[in-house]
Coordinates of C-alpha atoms in Angstrom, one line a residue:
M1 CA 214.2 113.0 136.2
N2 CA 214.1 109.5 137.7
Y3 CA 210.6 108.2 137.1
S4 CA 211.4 104.8 138.6
D5 CA 212.1 106.3 142.0
K6 CA 208.7 108.0 142.1
F7 CA 206.9 104.7 141.4
K8 CA 209.1 102.8 144.0
A9 CA 208.3 105.5 146.6
S10 CA 204.6 105.1 146.0
I11 CA 204.8 101.4 146.5
N12 CA 207.0 101.6 149.6
K13 CA 204.4 104.0 151.1
L14 CA 201.7 101.3 150.8
K15 CA 204.0 98.7 152.3
F16 CA 204.9 100.9 155.2
E17 CA 201.2 101.5 155.9
G18 CA 200.3 97.8 155.6
R19 CA 198.1 98.5 152.6
Y20 CA 200.2 96.8 149.8
R21 CA 198.1 94.2 148.1
Y22 CA 199.7 90.7 147.6
F23 CA 197.9 88.6 145.1
N24 CA 197.9 85.0 146.2
E25 CA 198.0 82.5 143.3
I26 CA 195.1 80.2 143.6
E27 CA 194.4 77.2 141.4
R28 CA 190.7 76.2 141.5
C29 CA 189.8 72.6 140.7
A30 CA 186.4 71.7 139.2
G31 CA 184.4 69.7 141.7
Q32 CA 186.5 70.5 144.7
H33 CA 185.2 73.9 145.8
P34 CA 185.8 75.4 148.3
N35 CA 189.1 73.5 148.4
A36 CA 191.8 74.8 146.1
Y37 CA 195.5 75.0 145.8
W38 CA 197.8 77.8 146.8
K39 CA 200.8 78.0 144.6
V40 CA 204.1 79.6 145.7
N41 CA 207.0 79.2 143.3
S42 CA 207.0 75.5 142.5
K43 CA 205.2 74.4 145.6
S44 CA 201.5 73.8 145.9
S45 CA 199.5 73.6 149.1
E46 CA 195.8 72.6 149.6
I47 CA 193.7 75.3 151.1
I48 CA 190.1 76.2 151.9
V49 CA 188.8 79.4 150.3
W50 CA 186.6 81.5 152.6
C51 CA 186.5 84.8 150.7
S52 CA 185.2 83.9 147.3
N53 CA 182.4 85.8 145.6
D54 CA 181.4 82.6 144.0
Y55 CA 178.8 82.6 146.7
L56 CA 176.9 79.4 145.8
G57 CA 179.7 77.5 144.0
M58 CA 177.9 77.7 140.7
S59 CA 181.2 77.9 138.7
Q60 CA 181.8 74.4 140.0
N61 CA 178.3 73.1 139.3
D62 CA 178.4 70.1 137.0
L63 CA 175.5 71.3 134.8
I64 CA 177.0 74.7 134.4
I65 CA 180.4 73.3 133.5
K66 CA 178.8 71.0 131.0
S67 CA 176.9 74.0 129.5
M68 CA 180.2 75.9 129.0
I69 CA 182.0 73.0 127.4
D70 CA 179.1 72.2 125.1
S71 CA 178.7 75.9 124.2
V72 CA 182.4 76.4 123.4
K73 CA 182.2 73.3 121.1
C74 CA 179.2 74.7 119.4
M75 CA 180.0 78.4 119.2
G76 CA 183.7 78.8 119.8
T77 CA 185.6 80.8 122.4
G78 CA 185.2 84.4 121.3
S79 CA 182.5 86.8 120.1
G80 CA 184.4 88.2 117.2
G81 CA 183.7 91.9 117.8
T82 CA 181.7 94.6 119.5
R83 CA 177.9 94.3 119.8
N84 CA 177.5 96.6 116.8
I85 CA 180.1 94.8 114.6
S86 CA 179.4 91.1 114.4
G87 CA 179.4 90.4 118.2
N88 CA 175.7 90.5 118.8
S89 CA 175.2 86.7 119.2
S90 CA 171.9 85.0 119.7
A91 CA 173.3 83.8 123.0
I92 CA 173.8 87.3 124.4
V93 CA 170.4 88.4 123.1
N94 CA 168.8 85.5 124.9
L95 CA 170.7 86.3 128.1
E96 CA 169.4 89.8 128.1
K97 CA 165.8 88.5 127.6
E98 CA 166.3 86.2 130.6
L99 CA 167.7 89.0 132.8
A100 CA 164.7 91.3 131.9
I101 CA 162.3 88.5 132.9
L102 CA 164.3 87.8 136.1
H103 CA 163.9 91.5 137.2
N104 CA 160.4 92.0 135.8
K105 CA 161.7 94.7 133.4
K106 CA 161.1 95.4 129.8
K107 CA 164.8 95.2 128.8
A108 CA 168.3 94.4 129.9
I109 CA 171.8 95.1 128.5
V110 CA 174.9 93.2 129.3
F111 CA 178.4 94.6 129.9
S112 CA 181.8 93.0 130.4
S113 CA 181.7 93.3 134.2
G114 CA 179.6 94.7 137.0
Y115 CA 182.1 97.6 137.4
V116 CA 181.8 98.6 133.8
A117 CA 178.0 98.3 133.9
N118 CA 177.9 100.8 136.8
E119 CA 180.5 103.2 135.6
S120 CA 179.2 103.3 132.0
S121 CA 175.5 103.3 132.8
I122 CA 175.6 105.9 135.6
S123 CA 177.9 108.3 133.7
T124 CA 175.7 108.0 130.5
L125 CA 172.4 108.3 132.4
L126 CA 173.5 111.5 134.1
N127 CA 174.9 113.0 130.9
I128 CA 171.7 112.3 129.1
L129 CA 169.6 113.9 131.8
D130 CA 171.8 117.0 131.6
D131 CA 170.5 119.3 134.3
V132 CA 170.5 116.6 137.0
V133 CA 171.5 116.2 140.7
V134 CA 172.5 112.7 141.9
F135 CA 172.1 111.5 145.5
S136 CA 174.5 108.8 146.4
D137 CA 174.8 106.7 149.6
E138 CA 178.2 107.4 151.2
K139 CA 179.1 103.7 151.2
N140 CA 178.5 103.2 147.5
H141 CA 181.0 101.1 145.5
A142 CA 183.9 102.6 143.7
S143 CA 182.3 101.9 140.3
I144 CA 179.3 104.0 141.3
I145 CA 181.5 106.8 142.6
N146 CA 183.6 106.8 139.4
G147 CA 180.5 106.8 137.2
I148 CA 179.2 109.9 139.0
K149 CA 182.6 111.6 138.8
K150 CA 182.9 110.8 135.1
S151 CA 179.6 112.5 134.3
G152 CA 180.6 115.7 136.1
A153 CA 177.0 115.9 137.4
Q154 CA 176.1 117.8 140.6
K155 CA 176.1 115.4 143.5
E156 CA 174.9 115.1 147.1
I157 CA 176.2 112.4 149.4
F158 CA 173.7 111.2 152.0
R159 CA 174.8 109.4 155.2
H160 CA 174.7 105.6 154.9
N161 CA 171.1 104.3 154.9
D162 CA 169.9 107.6 156.5
Y163 CA 166.7 108.3 154.6
N164 CA 166.0 111.4 156.7
H165 CA 169.3 112.9 155.6
L166 CA 168.5 112.0 152.0
E167 CA 165.1 113.8 152.3
E168 CA 166.8 116.8 153.9
L169 CA 169.1 117.1 150.9
I170 CA 166.6 116.3 148.1
K171 CA 163.9 118.7 149.3
R172 CA 166.3 121.6 148.7
Y173 CA 165.8 121.2 144.9
P174 CA 162.9 122.1 142.8
I175 CA 160.5 119.3 142.1
E176 CA 160.9 119.7 138.3
K177 CA 164.7 119.3 138.5
H178 CA 166.0 115.9 137.3
K179 CA 167.1 113.7 140.3
V180 CA 168.6 110.2 140.5
I181 CA 169.1 108.3 143.8
I182 CA 171.8 105.6 143.6
F183 CA 172.3 103.0 146.4
E184 CA 172.9 99.3 147.0
S185 CA 170.8 96.4 148.2
I186 CA 173.7 94.8 150.1
Y187 CA 176.9 96.7 151.0
S188 CA 179.6 94.2 150.4
M189 CA 182.1 95.2 153.1
D190 CA 179.7 95.5 156.0
G191 CA 177.1 93.1 154.7
D192 CA 174.2 95.3 155.7
F193 CA 171.0 95.9 153.6
G194 CA 170.1 99.2 151.9
D195 CA 166.9 100.9 153.2
I196 CA 165.1 100.2 149.9
K197 CA 161.6 100.7 151.1
N198 CA 162.1 104.2 152.6
I199 CA 164.4 105.4 149.8
V200 CA 161.7 104.4 147.3
K201 CA 159.1 106.4 149.3
I202 CA 161.4 109.5 149.1
A203 CA 162.0 108.9 145.4
N204 CA 158.3 108.8 144.7
K205 CA 157.6 111.9 146.8
Y206 CA 160.3 114.0 145.1
K207 CA 160.0 112.5 141.5
A208 CA 163.4 111.0 141.4
L209 CA 164.7 108.0 139.4
T210 CA 166.1 105.1 141.4
Y211 CA 169.2 103.2 140.5
L212 CA 169.9 100.1 142.7
D213 CA 173.1 98.0 142.7
E214 CA 172.0 94.4 143.5
V215 CA 175.4 92.7 142.6
H216 CA 175.8 91.0 146.0
A217 CA 172.1 89.9 146.1
V218 CA 171.3 88.5 142.7
G219 CA 171.1 84.7 142.8
M220 CA 171.1 84.9 146.6
Y221 CA 167.7 86.4 147.7
G222 CA 164.1 86.1 146.5
Q223 CA 162.1 83.1 145.4
T224 CA 163.9 83.0 142.0
G225 CA 167.1 84.6 143.1
A226 CA 166.3 88.0 141.6
G227 CA 167.6 89.8 144.7
V228 CA 166.5 91.7 147.7
T229 CA 163.9 93.7 145.7
E230 CA 162.2 90.4 144.8
K231 CA 162.3 89.3 148.4
M232 CA 160.7 92.6 149.4
N233 CA 158.3 92.7 146.4
L234 CA 159.8 96.0 145.3
Q235 CA 161.1 95.2 141.9
N236 CA 158.6 97.4 140.1
S237 CA 159.5 100.3 142.5
I238 CA 163.0 100.5 141.2
D239 CA 163.7 102.2 137.8
I240 CA 167.1 100.7 137.1
I241 CA 168.4 97.4 138.7
Q242 CA 172.1 96.6 138.1
G243 CA 173.6 93.2 138.7
T244 CA 176.5 90.9 138.0
L245 CA 177.0 87.4 136.6
G246 CA 180.4 87.0 138.3
K247 CA 179.3 86.3 141.8
A248 CA 176.4 84.0 142.7
Y249 CA 175.9 83.0 139.1
G250 CA 179.5 81.8 138.8
T251 CA 180.4 83.2 135.4
M252 CA 181.4 86.7 134.3
G253 CA 179.8 90.0 133.2
G254 CA 177.5 92.8 134.5
Y255 CA 174.2 94.2 133.4
I256 CA 171.4 96.7 134.0
S257 CA 167.7 96.0 133.6
S258 CA 165.1 98.8 133.1
S259 CA 162.6 100.2 130.6
E260 CA 163.0 100.0 126.9
E261 CA 163.8 103.7 126.7
I262 CA 166.5 103.8 129.4
C263 CA 168.2 100.6 128.1
D264 CA 168.1 101.8 124.5
A265 CA 169.6 105.2 125.4
I266 CA 172.4 103.7 127.5
R267 CA 173.1 101.1 124.7
S268 CA 173.3 103.9 122.2
Y269 CA 175.5 106.4 124.2
A270 CA 177.7 104.4 126.7
S271 CA 181.2 104.1 125.4
G272 CA 181.9 101.3 127.8
F273 CA 179.2 99.3 125.9
I274 CA 179.8 100.5 122.3
F275 CA 183.6 100.2 122.1
T276 CA 184.3 96.9 123.9
T277 CA 184.3 93.4 122.6
A278 CA 181.0 91.6 123.3
M279 CA 180.8 88.7 125.8
P280 CA 181.7 85.4 124.2
P281 CA 178.5 83.5 123.2
A282 CA 179.5 80.4 125.2
L283 CA 179.8 82.5 128.3
A284 CA 176.5 84.2 127.6
K285 CA 174.8 80.8 127.1
T286 CA 176.3 79.5 130.4
A287 CA 175.2 82.5 132.3
T288 CA 171.7 82.1 131.1
E289 CA 171.7 78.4 132.2
S290 CA 173.0 79.5 135.6
I291 CA 170.2 82.0 136.0
K292 CA 167.6 79.4 135.0
Y293 CA 169.1 76.9 137.4
L294 CA 168.9 79.2 140.4
K295 CA 165.4 80.3 139.5
N296 CA 164.3 76.7 140.1
S297 CA 166.7 75.5 142.8
D298 CA 166.6 76.9 146.3
S299 CA 168.8 74.3 147.9
E300 CA 172.1 76.2 147.4
R301 CA 170.6 79.3 148.9
K302 CA 169.3 77.4 151.9
L303 CA 172.6 75.6 152.6
Q304 CA 174.5 78.9 152.3
Q305 CA 172.2 80.6 154.8
R306 CA 172.5 77.6 157.2
N307 CA 176.3 77.7 157.0
T308 CA 176.3 81.4 157.6
A309 CA 174.2 81.0 160.7
I310 CA 176.5 78.3 162.0
L311 CA 179.6 80.4 161.4
K312 CA 178.1 83.4 163.2
K313 CA 177.1 81.2 166.2
S314 CA 180.6 79.8 166.3
L315 CA 182.3 83.2 166.2
L316 CA 180.0 84.4 169.0
K317 CA 180.9 81.4 171.1
E318 CA 184.6 82.2 170.8
N319 CA 184.1 86.0 171.3
I320 CA 185.5 86.9 167.9
D321 CA 184.4 90.4 166.9
F322 CA 182.3 90.5 163.7
L323 CA 179.6 92.7 162.2
N324 CA 176.4 90.7 162.9
N325 CA 174.2 91.6 160.0
N326 CA 171.5 89.6 158.3
S327 CA 173.2 88.9 155.1
H328 CA 175.6 86.2 153.8
I329 CA 178.7 88.4 154.3
V330 CA 180.5 88.0 157.7
P331 CA 183.1 90.7 158.3
V332 CA 185.5 89.8 161.1
M333 CA 186.8 93.1 162.5
V334 CA 190.6 93.5 163.1
N335 CA 190.8 97.4 162.9
D336 CA 194.5 97.5 162.0
P337 CA 196.0 97.0 158.6
I338 CA 199.2 95.3 159.6
R339 CA 197.6 93.0 162.1
C340 CA 194.9 92.2 159.6
S341 CA 197.5 91.1 157.1
E342 CA 199.4 89.1 159.8
I343 CA 196.2 87.2 160.9
S344 CA 195.5 86.4 157.2
N345 CA 199.0 85.1 156.8
I346 CA 198.8 82.9 160.0
L347 CA 195.5 81.5 158.8
L348 CA 196.9 80.6 155.4
N349 CA 200.4 79.4 156.4
E350 CA 199.6 77.6 159.5
F351 CA 196.0 76.3 159.0
G352 CA 195.3 76.4 155.2
H353 CA 192.4 78.8 155.5
Y354 CA 192.5 81.6 152.9
I355 CA 190.8 84.9 153.7
Q356 CA 192.2 88.0 152.0
P357 CA 192.7 91.0 154.3
I358 CA 190.5 94.0 153.5
N359 CA 192.2 97.4 154.0
Y360 CA 191.9 101.1 153.0
P361 CA 190.7 102.4 150.6
T362 CA 188.3 99.5 150.3
V363 CA 187.2 100.2 153.8
P364 CA 187.9 103.3 156.0
K365 CA 191.2 103.4 157.9
G366 CA 190.8 101.8 161.3
T367 CA 188.1 99.4 160.2
E368 CA 190.3 96.7 158.5
R369 CA 188.7 93.3 158.4
L370 CA 188.6 89.7 157.1
R371 CA 185.5 89.3 154.9
I372 CA 184.2 85.8 155.2
T373 CA 181.6 84.4 152.7
P374 CA 180.7 80.9 153.8
G375 CA 179.1 78.9 151.0
P376 CA 176.9 75.8 150.7
L377 CA 179.8 73.5 150.2
H378 CA 181.7 74.4 153.4
T379 CA 181.2 71.7 156.0
D380 CA 180.5 72.0 159.7
E381 CA 184.0 70.7 160.4
M382 CA 185.5 73.4 158.2
I383 CA 183.6 76.1 160.0
Y384 CA 184.6 74.8 163.4
D385 CA 188.3 74.6 162.4
L386 CA 188.2 78.1 160.9
T387 CA 186.9 79.5 164.2
I388 CA 189.6 77.8 166.3
S389 CA 192.2 79.0 163.8
L390 CA 190.9 82.6 164.0
K391 CA 191.0 82.4 167.8
H392 CA 194.6 81.3 167.6
A393 CA 195.6 84.0 165.1
F394 CA 194.0 86.7 167.2
N395 CA 195.7 85.5 170.4
K396 CA 199.1 85.2 168.6
T397 CA 199.0 88.8 167.5
N398 CA 197.3 90.2 170.6
N399 CA 200.4 91.4 172.3
I400 CA 202.0 93.0 169.3
V401 CA 201.9 96.8 169.3
Y402 CA 200.7 98.1 166.0
K403 CA 201.3 101.7 164.9
N404 CA 198.4 103.8 163.7
Y405 CA 199.2 105.0 160.2
A406 CA 195.9 106.8 159.7

């Protein structure tokens, strides 16, 4: 048997369909965000990054950088073990306290990433509830989908943001049966908001637990950056809020915040929490400082919102197709995988604008896009130049016939 041929064939299939993922090597430089360097072999070119999840540039903030440097000097680089075996630092305990306060919950627990937080928490939650049915929005993130699959729980998928369909599904089950509704506050590929208010009403009516993914909203919305639920004054209506430290907060890690009982149960049963090395104390300390900073500073959020509005206005003026939502995410629609990659390459090679193409399975086939996330440090000149560059790239690829590989 030739195993190598099998792997090569699987990769060639992706390349033929335009879905092969090329990882551009990017060198970020402190104090220069959103400028960075694109490295190819021994050559280095200056570029502007438009697709970063470092939404507010907090990883480049002088106070946050100083916090990391000082914390490493004070506490070292690693945690030394799992949370149960020597890794439960004062820094990570304080971070969890800060997260609980942020979301107005009794407790929070930190994981190594947002993905792990979702997969571990959801699978554990559903296993503990045993006789449970989970209701999941059809556009939920892969980490949510895999957490549900891992649990083996009975599931119902409701149409995206369709609370009537959700109610149609949930009312089929006895009121005494355990139920969990899982959804997101901002869906990262379309940039639209979850229908939190109506889903909460259904959850209350049918006695269901609510699990809300706020990873693309924490730091970005609400008076203190606690997310869309804070903006809508619905934090106390959600049973479990999940978030990340790796996007607007500019560090790394994921978490959930909830009641004492739920957090303690997941902490005690989730293998993704129990059997992994704890977050380094310096990173935990820096994440705490970033949360505190954005609780008190609204200037980054306001600048980001201003620049998003300017970009959308500029795209409309040039008749460039995008999903015009109300969030900070601007998906420019291409609707073909090969053309999407080609436009991305033109932007990078000819103009120094870096936007990674988004193809299947991240988005459905035929809805390929360039996902732009303007930040507070992009300038008006950058936005104007990007728009003109996009116009050029679309025109340059306009007459090419692309095959439909769906």
